[in-house]
mmCIF file of C-alpha atoms and ligand atoms in Angstrom:
data_model
loop_
_atom_site.group_PDB
_atom_site.id
_atom_site.type_symbol
_atom_site.label_atom_id
_atom_site.label_comp_id
_atom_site.label_asym_id
_atom_site.label_seq_id
_atom_site.Cartn_x
_atom_site.Cartn_y
_atom_site.Cartn_z
ATOM 1 C CA MET A 4 -64.072 27.886 -36.459
ATOM 2 C CA PHE A 5 -67.189 25.888 -37.253
ATOM 3 C CA SER A 6 -69.315 23.576 -35.557
ATOM 4 C CA ASP A 7 -71.603 20.830 -36.767
ATOM 5 C CA TYR A 8 -74.973 19.916 -35.430
ATOM 6 C CA HIS A 9 -76.704 17.875 -37.708
ATOM 7 C CA THR A 10 -74.966 14.561 -38.624
ATOM 8 C CA HIS A 11 -76.095 10.797 -38.533
ATOM 9 C CA THR A 12 -74.280 7.582 -37.660
ATOM 10 C CA LEU A 13 -74.719 3.928 -38.908
ATOM 11 C CA TYR A 14 -77.823 4.118 -36.605
ATOM 12 C CA SER A 15 -79.475 5.934 -39.385
ATOM 13 C CA ASN A 16 -79.557 2.555 -41.229
ATOM 14 C CA HIS A 17 -78.481 3.928 -44.435
ATOM 15 C CA GLY A 18 -75.418 6.083 -42.776
ATOM 16 C CA LYS A 19 -71.770 4.658 -42.207
ATOM 17 C CA GLY A 20 -69.482 5.198 -39.059
ATOM 18 C CA HIS A 21 -69.590 5.078 -35.327
ATOM 19 C CA PRO A 22 -69.851 8.476 -33.379
ATOM 20 C CA ARG A 23 -66.089 8.102 -32.374
ATOM 21 C CA GLU A 24 -65.200 7.691 -36.161
ATOM 22 C CA MET A 25 -67.125 10.817 -36.871
ATOM 23 C CA ALA A 26 -65.960 12.745 -33.686
ATOM 24 C CA ALA A 27 -62.354 11.561 -34.769
ATOM 25 C CA PHE A 28 -62.963 13.541 -38.253
ATOM 26 C CA ALA A 29 -64.296 16.270 -36.619
ATOM 27 C CA VAL A 30 -61.398 16.794 -34.254
ATOM 28 C CA GLU A 31 -59.271 16.495 -37.605
ATOM 29 C CA LYS A 32 -61.382 19.215 -39.415
ATOM 30 C CA GLY A 33 -60.612 21.654 -36.191
ATOM 31 C CA LEU A 34 -64.593 22.104 -35.159
ATOM 32 C CA LEU A 35 -65.475 23.503 -32.043
ATOM 33 C CA ALA A 36 -68.567 21.333 -31.857
ATOM 34 C CA LEU A 37 -70.024 18.207 -33.065
ATOM 35 C CA GLY A 38 -73.570 17.223 -32.905
ATOM 36 C CA PHE A 39 -75.308 14.107 -33.629
ATOM 37 C CA SER A 40 -78.735 14.203 -34.346
ATOM 38 C CA GLU A 41 -79.893 10.496 -35.429
ATOM 39 C CA HIS A 42 -83.225 10.593 -36.900
ATOM 40 C CA PHE A 43 -85.556 9.705 -33.709
ATOM 41 C CA PRO A 44 -87.598 6.634 -33.756
ATOM 42 C CA LEU A 45 -90.930 6.977 -35.131
ATOM 43 C CA PRO A 46 -94.029 5.770 -32.702
ATOM 44 C CA GLN A 47 -94.752 2.466 -33.070
ATOM 45 C CA GLU A 48 -98.396 3.503 -33.709
ATOM 46 C CA ILE A 49 -97.508 5.342 -36.954
ATOM 47 C CA VAL A 50 -97.542 3.497 -40.428
ATOM 48 C CA GLU A 51 -94.457 2.891 -41.130
ATOM 49 C CA PRO A 52 -93.327 4.026 -45.350
ATOM 50 C CA SER A 53 -93.305 0.884 -47.173
ATOM 51 C CA GLN A 54 -89.825 2.093 -48.530
ATOM 52 C CA GLY A 55 -88.549 1.842 -44.883
ATOM 53 C CA SER A 56 -88.098 4.936 -42.919
ATOM 54 C CA ALA A 57 -84.288 6.481 -42.126
ATOM 55 C CA ASN A 58 -85.456 6.246 -37.994
ATOM 56 C CA MET A 59 -83.558 4.619 -35.579
ATOM 57 C CA HIS A 60 -85.595 1.574 -34.623
ATOM 58 C CA TRP A 61 -86.365 1.304 -30.682
ATOM 59 C CA ASP A 62 -83.855 -1.334 -30.017
ATOM 60 C CA GLN A 63 -80.788 0.577 -31.585
ATOM 61 C CA ILE A 64 -81.220 3.672 -29.356
ATOM 62 C CA ASP A 65 -80.058 2.754 -25.964
ATOM 63 C CA GLN A 66 -76.437 1.651 -28.137
ATOM 64 C CA TYR A 67 -76.494 5.167 -29.751
ATOM 65 C CA THR A 68 -76.577 6.969 -26.615
ATOM 66 C CA LYS A 69 -74.204 5.080 -25.386
ATOM 67 C CA GLU A 70 -71.886 5.465 -28.077
ATOM 68 C CA VAL A 71 -72.305 9.262 -28.321
ATOM 69 C CA ARG A 72 -71.436 9.649 -24.653
ATOM 70 C CA GLU A 73 -68.675 7.608 -24.604
ATOM 71 C CA ALA A 74 -67.265 9.683 -27.663
ATOM 72 C CA GLN A 75 -67.939 12.751 -25.306
ATOM 73 C CA GLU A 76 -65.589 11.263 -22.609
ATOM 74 C CA GLU A 77 -62.871 10.326 -25.079
ATOM 75 C CA PHE A 78 -62.639 13.372 -26.824
ATOM 76 C CA GLU A 79 -63.158 15.637 -24.042
ATOM 77 C CA GLY A 80 -60.964 19.224 -23.937
ATOM 78 C CA LYS A 81 -60.586 18.321 -27.750
ATOM 79 C CA ILE A 82 -63.975 19.092 -29.239
ATOM 80 C CA LYS A 83 -67.533 19.483 -27.473
ATOM 81 C CA ILE A 84 -69.966 16.684 -28.287
ATOM 82 C CA LEU A 85 -73.684 16.686 -28.173
ATOM 83 C CA LEU A 86 -76.238 14.232 -28.024
ATOM 84 C CA GLY A 87 -78.911 15.223 -30.113
ATOM 85 C CA TYR A 88 -82.166 13.753 -32.284
ATOM 86 C CA GLU A 89 -83.337 14.667 -35.355
ATOM 87 C CA VAL A 90 -87.086 14.805 -34.818
ATOM 88 C CA ASP A 91 -90.060 14.538 -36.953
ATOM 89 C CA TYR A 92 -93.282 15.880 -36.391
ATOM 90 C CA LEU A 93 -96.446 13.549 -36.653
ATOM 91 C CA PRO A 94 -99.487 15.010 -35.522
ATOM 92 C CA ALA A 95 -101.460 12.127 -35.713
ATOM 93 C CA VAL A 96 -99.480 10.376 -33.155
ATOM 94 C CA ASP A 97 -98.181 13.539 -31.477
ATOM 95 C CA GLY A 98 -99.037 12.516 -27.551
ATOM 96 C CA GLN A 99 -97.044 9.471 -28.303
ATOM 97 C CA MET A 100 -94.053 11.202 -29.504
ATOM 98 C CA ARG A 101 -93.811 13.657 -26.690
ATOM 99 C CA ALA A 102 -94.106 10.902 -24.349
ATOM 100 C CA ASN A 103 -91.109 8.884 -26.320
ATOM 101 C CA LEU A 104 -88.927 12.088 -26.308
ATOM 102 C CA ALA A 105 -89.451 12.751 -22.740
ATOM 103 C CA LYS A 106 -88.277 9.492 -22.221
ATOM 104 C CA TYR A 107 -84.968 10.101 -23.797
ATOM 105 C CA PRO A 108 -83.201 13.320 -22.764
ATOM 106 C CA ALA A 109 -80.788 14.924 -25.161
ATOM 107 C CA ASP A 110 -79.093 18.095 -25.203
ATOM 108 C CA TYR A 111 -80.913 19.372 -28.385
ATOM 109 C CA TRP A 112 -82.973 18.118 -31.015
ATOM 110 C CA VAL A 113 -83.041 18.889 -34.874
ATOM 111 C CA GLY A 114 -86.590 19.455 -35.944
ATOM 112 C CA SER A 115 -86.901 18.498 -39.532
ATOM 113 C CA ILE A 116 -90.229 17.251 -41.690
ATOM 114 C CA HIS A 117 -89.733 13.963 -43.874
ATOM 115 C CA ILE A 118 -93.106 12.947 -43.413
ATOM 116 C CA VAL A 119 -96.258 15.124 -44.965
ATOM 117 C CA ASP A 120 -99.313 13.282 -43.451
ATOM 118 C CA ARG A 121 -100.424 10.022 -45.202
ATOM 119 C CA PHE A 122 -100.929 8.700 -48.644
ATOM 120 C CA ARG A 123 -101.916 5.412 -50.756
ATOM 121 C CA SER A 124 -105.350 6.230 -49.405
ATOM 122 C CA ASP A 125 -104.634 6.918 -46.143
ATOM 123 C CA HIS A 126 -102.706 3.904 -45.584
ATOM 124 C CA GLU A 127 -98.929 4.922 -45.550
ATOM 125 C CA SER A 128 -96.822 7.779 -44.194
ATOM 126 C CA TRP A 129 -95.770 9.915 -46.885
ATOM 127 C CA LEU A 130 -92.186 10.299 -46.861
ATOM 128 C CA VAL A 131 -91.427 13.475 -49.085
ATOM 129 C CA ASP A 132 -87.939 13.379 -49.302
ATOM 130 C CA PHE A 133 -87.669 9.522 -50.517
ATOM 131 C CA SER A 134 -87.774 9.705 -54.792
ATOM 132 C CA PRO A 135 -89.214 11.410 -57.337
ATOM 133 C CA GLU A 136 -91.371 8.645 -57.733
ATOM 134 C CA VAL A 137 -92.916 8.737 -54.692
ATOM 135 C CA PHE A 138 -93.076 12.149 -54.460
ATOM 136 C CA GLU A 139 -95.135 12.443 -57.745
ATOM 137 C CA GLU A 140 -97.515 9.853 -56.140
ATOM 138 C CA GLY A 141 -98.111 11.748 -53.146
ATOM 139 C CA MET A 142 -98.402 14.939 -54.612
ATOM 140 C CA ALA A 143 -101.101 13.579 -57.111
ATOM 141 C CA GLU A 144 -102.979 12.304 -54.115
ATOM 142 C CA PHE A 145 -102.582 15.376 -52.284
ATOM 143 C CA GLY A 146 -104.144 17.674 -54.788
ATOM 144 C CA GLY A 147 -101.112 18.929 -56.533
ATOM 145 C CA PRO A 148 -97.800 20.822 -55.536
ATOM 146 C CA ARG A 149 -99.272 23.642 -54.062
ATOM 147 C CA ALA A 150 -101.388 21.891 -51.679
ATOM 148 C CA VAL A 151 -98.235 19.836 -50.864
ATOM 149 C CA TYR A 152 -95.780 22.864 -50.051
ATOM 150 C CA THR A 153 -98.438 24.801 -48.516
ATOM 151 C CA ARG A 154 -98.951 21.609 -45.930
ATOM 152 C CA TYR A 155 -94.967 21.077 -45.491
ATOM 153 C CA TYR A 156 -94.925 24.808 -44.379
ATOM 154 C CA GLU A 157 -97.688 24.820 -42.028
ATOM 155 C CA LEU A 158 -96.444 21.690 -40.414
ATOM 156 C CA ILE A 159 -92.917 23.487 -39.601
ATOM 157 C CA ARG A 160 -95.093 26.454 -38.222
ATOM 158 C CA GLU A 161 -96.955 23.971 -36.128
ATOM 159 C CA PHE A 162 -94.274 22.136 -35.203
ATOM 160 C CA ALA A 163 -91.982 25.229 -34.063
ATOM 161 C CA GLN A 164 -95.009 26.575 -31.801
ATOM 162 C CA LYS A 165 -95.309 23.377 -30.227
ATOM 163 C CA TYR A 166 -91.717 22.018 -29.756
ATOM 164 C CA ASP A 167 -88.995 23.203 -28.102
ATOM 165 C CA HIS A 168 -86.107 22.180 -30.895
ATOM 166 C CA ARG A 169 -83.220 24.571 -30.859
ATOM 167 C CA ILE A 170 -82.615 24.011 -34.686
ATOM 168 C CA VAL A 171 -84.456 23.770 -37.689
ATOM 169 C CA GLY A 172 -83.707 21.081 -40.287
ATOM 170 C CA HIS A 173 -83.379 21.776 -44.132
ATOM 171 C CA LEU A 174 -85.940 24.192 -44.186
ATOM 172 C CA ASP A 175 -87.130 24.338 -47.637
ATOM 173 C CA MET A 176 -86.600 20.130 -48.059
ATOM 174 C CA ILE A 177 -89.680 19.955 -49.970
ATOM 175 C CA LYS A 178 -87.783 21.680 -53.454
ATOM 176 C CA LYS A 179 -85.384 18.365 -53.404
ATOM 177 C CA PHE A 180 -87.107 16.886 -56.436
ATOM 178 C CA ASN A 181 -88.224 20.377 -58.076
ATOM 179 C CA LEU A 182 -85.276 20.591 -60.266
ATOM 180 C CA ASN A 183 -85.678 23.471 -62.937
ATOM 181 C CA LYS A 184 -88.894 24.395 -61.112
ATOM 182 C CA ARG A 185 -90.928 21.306 -62.633
ATOM 183 C CA TYR A 186 -93.714 21.195 -60.389
ATOM 184 C CA PHE A 187 -93.562 24.364 -58.407
ATOM 185 C CA ASP A 188 -92.301 27.817 -58.910
ATOM 186 C CA THR A 189 -90.296 28.610 -55.562
ATOM 187 C CA ASP A 190 -89.742 32.566 -56.636
ATOM 188 C CA SER A 191 -93.736 32.747 -56.709
ATOM 189 C CA GLU A 192 -95.689 35.168 -54.688
ATOM 190 C CA ASP A 193 -97.379 32.246 -53.037
ATOM 191 C CA TYR A 194 -94.483 30.262 -52.332
ATOM 192 C CA LEU A 195 -92.649 32.385 -50.814
ATOM 193 C CA SER A 196 -95.585 34.040 -48.588
ATOM 194 C CA GLN A 197 -95.744 30.238 -47.049
ATOM 195 C CA VAL A 198 -92.075 30.824 -46.684
ATOM 196 C CA GLU A 199 -92.169 34.146 -44.823
ATOM 197 C CA ALA A 200 -95.061 33.218 -42.871
ATOM 198 C CA THR A 201 -92.828 30.548 -41.723
ATOM 199 C CA LEU A 202 -89.651 32.803 -40.826
ATOM 200 C CA ASP A 203 -92.081 34.941 -38.786
ATOM 201 C CA VAL A 204 -92.907 31.633 -36.566
ATOM 202 C CA LEU A 205 -89.551 30.724 -36.542
ATOM 203 C CA LYS A 206 -88.188 34.138 -35.246
ATOM 204 C CA ALA A 207 -90.773 34.224 -32.701
ATOM 205 C CA THR A 208 -90.145 30.772 -31.143
ATOM 206 C CA GLY A 209 -86.394 31.595 -30.942
ATOM 207 C CA LYS A 210 -85.343 28.800 -33.660
ATOM 208 C CA ILE A 211 -81.778 28.659 -35.342
ATOM 209 C CA VAL A 212 -82.219 27.679 -38.957
ATOM 210 C CA GLU A 213 -79.642 25.503 -40.613
ATOM 211 C CA ILE A 214 -77.934 26.239 -43.451
ATOM 212 C CA ASN A 215 -77.615 22.612 -44.704
ATOM 213 C CA THR A 216 -74.552 21.819 -47.454
ATOM 214 C CA ALA A 217 -76.107 18.367 -48.327
ATOM 215 C CA GLY A 218 -78.557 19.800 -50.700
ATOM 216 C CA ALA A 219 -75.825 20.926 -52.758
ATOM 217 C CA PHE A 220 -75.007 16.869 -53.092
ATOM 218 C CA LYS A 221 -78.580 15.845 -53.547
ATOM 219 C CA TYR A 222 -80.848 15.582 -56.432
ATOM 220 C CA ILE A 223 -81.847 19.594 -56.799
ATOM 221 C CA GLY A 224 -77.925 20.403 -56.576
ATOM 222 C CA GLU A 225 -78.528 23.307 -54.108
ATOM 223 C CA ILE A 226 -78.070 23.868 -50.573
ATOM 224 C CA TYR A 227 -81.047 24.139 -47.982
ATOM 225 C CA PRO A 228 -82.399 26.766 -47.768
ATOM 226 C CA SER A 229 -82.047 28.686 -51.198
ATOM 227 C CA ASP A 230 -80.237 32.136 -51.785
ATOM 228 C CA LYS A 231 -83.692 33.885 -52.363
ATOM 229 C CA ILE A 232 -84.671 32.288 -48.601
ATOM 230 C CA LEU A 233 -81.583 33.106 -47.295
ATOM 231 C CA GLN A 234 -81.539 36.899 -48.212
ATOM 232 C CA MET A 235 -85.403 36.890 -46.358
ATOM 233 C CA ILE A 236 -83.469 35.083 -43.007
ATOM 234 C CA LEU A 237 -80.763 37.750 -43.266
ATOM 235 C CA HIS A 238 -83.561 40.154 -43.420
ATOM 236 C CA ARG A 239 -85.139 39.477 -40.513
ATOM 237 C CA ARG A 240 -82.170 38.412 -38.715
ATOM 238 C CA LEU A 241 -82.732 34.908 -37.846
ATOM 239 C CA PRO A 242 -79.924 32.978 -35.985
ATOM 240 C CA VAL A 243 -78.192 30.380 -38.339
ATOM 241 C CA CYS A 244 -75.912 27.580 -38.431
ATOM 242 C CA LEU A 245 -74.361 25.635 -40.643
ATOM 243 C CA SER A 246 -74.938 21.853 -40.860
ATOM 244 C CA SER A 247 -73.677 18.921 -43.261
ATOM 245 C CA ASP A 248 -76.339 15.968 -42.510
ATOM 246 C CA ALA A 249 -73.489 14.077 -42.850
ATOM 247 C CA HIS A 250 -74.245 10.168 -43.329
ATOM 248 C CA GLN A 251 -70.423 9.107 -42.887
ATOM 249 C CA PRO A 252 -67.403 10.720 -41.172
ATOM 250 C CA ASP A 253 -65.686 12.017 -43.901
ATOM 251 C CA HIS A 254 -68.802 14.083 -45.138
ATOM 252 C CA VAL A 255 -68.639 15.962 -41.536
ATOM 253 C CA ALA A 256 -68.234 19.695 -42.195
ATOM 254 C CA ARG A 257 -68.655 19.206 -45.678
ATOM 255 C CA GLU A 258 -68.201 22.720 -47.702
ATOM 256 C CA PHE A 259 -68.336 24.613 -45.029
ATOM 257 C CA SER A 260 -65.570 27.051 -45.844
ATOM 258 C CA SER A 261 -66.754 27.706 -49.293
ATOM 259 C CA THR A 262 -70.292 27.821 -48.081
ATOM 260 C CA TRP A 263 -69.640 30.088 -45.270
ATOM 261 C CA GLN A 264 -67.351 32.475 -47.759
ATOM 262 C CA ARG A 265 -70.401 32.998 -49.754
ATOM 263 C CA LEU A 266 -73.029 33.766 -47.091
ATOM 264 C CA VAL A 267 -70.542 36.587 -45.856
ATOM 265 C CA LYS A 268 -70.627 37.993 -49.264
ATOM 266 C CA MET A 269 -74.463 37.862 -48.978
ATOM 267 C CA GLY A 270 -73.995 39.987 -45.912
ATOM 268 C CA PHE A 271 -74.185 37.357 -43.046
ATOM 269 C CA GLU A 272 -71.525 38.127 -39.671
ATOM 270 C CA GLU A 273 -72.071 35.163 -37.582
ATOM 271 C CA VAL A 274 -73.322 31.529 -36.929
ATOM 272 C CA THR A 275 -75.256 30.625 -33.713
ATOM 273 C CA GLY A 276 -73.690 27.785 -31.649
ATOM 274 C CA LEU A 277 -75.163 25.777 -28.502
HETATM 275 ZN ZN1 ZN B 303 -83.587 15.391 -42.214
HETATM 276 ZN ZN1 ZN B 304 -80.751 14.773 -41.649
#
């Protein structure tokens, strides 16, 4: 029996489905628990990416929490429903972010890096998962791929040390557009040393690393994190959970059975629940 703690609804502004529709599908799939992790709104002080962000707008958050709490009541006894957020780490507006989070208590958070500082001469937040073109543009400005992945993993470490999110989202998402290792070698000692340092921090801070099946349906066509990183996780005995990152009801728990079978073959024995 699985649980899925990383899902989005129509409130992500590119997803479909109300919380109760997602919950109904999760019950049909026989899940133990379903967590909603809508993108927490960005602080107003931040320079929004011009591509538009996936984050909820401030005028949507009350309706989102209301609908999740309603689904919690409606499906009580059938499935455990949790209210969560997928939270970004933005060092430049850290104080504001913390103040905002304190105003919206949740059952848990998923901590994910989507924004790596700024680009376009410091004028805009750089969404590293938006498109290959935006990724290339930012990378050129940032000083190349090595500087980018180094900063990306550094942000994950800082985030883990400073915030108490339970789950770390799509750990190696920085590879999203790195098809056929076109920008950087994810098997190189340098790249893996960044991953290693990050896993050590995640272990020390008691985080759960999600194994996110959505990557398999994205540009890179491979789950997050990669098999190589999964082996490192296994070696360190870091707690893991399965996540779909669904953006519509019928994607909840997508590919969980087949992924879990594969993970068991690798040596994984259990998933950690909330
Ligand atoms: Zn995400
Ligand atoms: Zn997500």
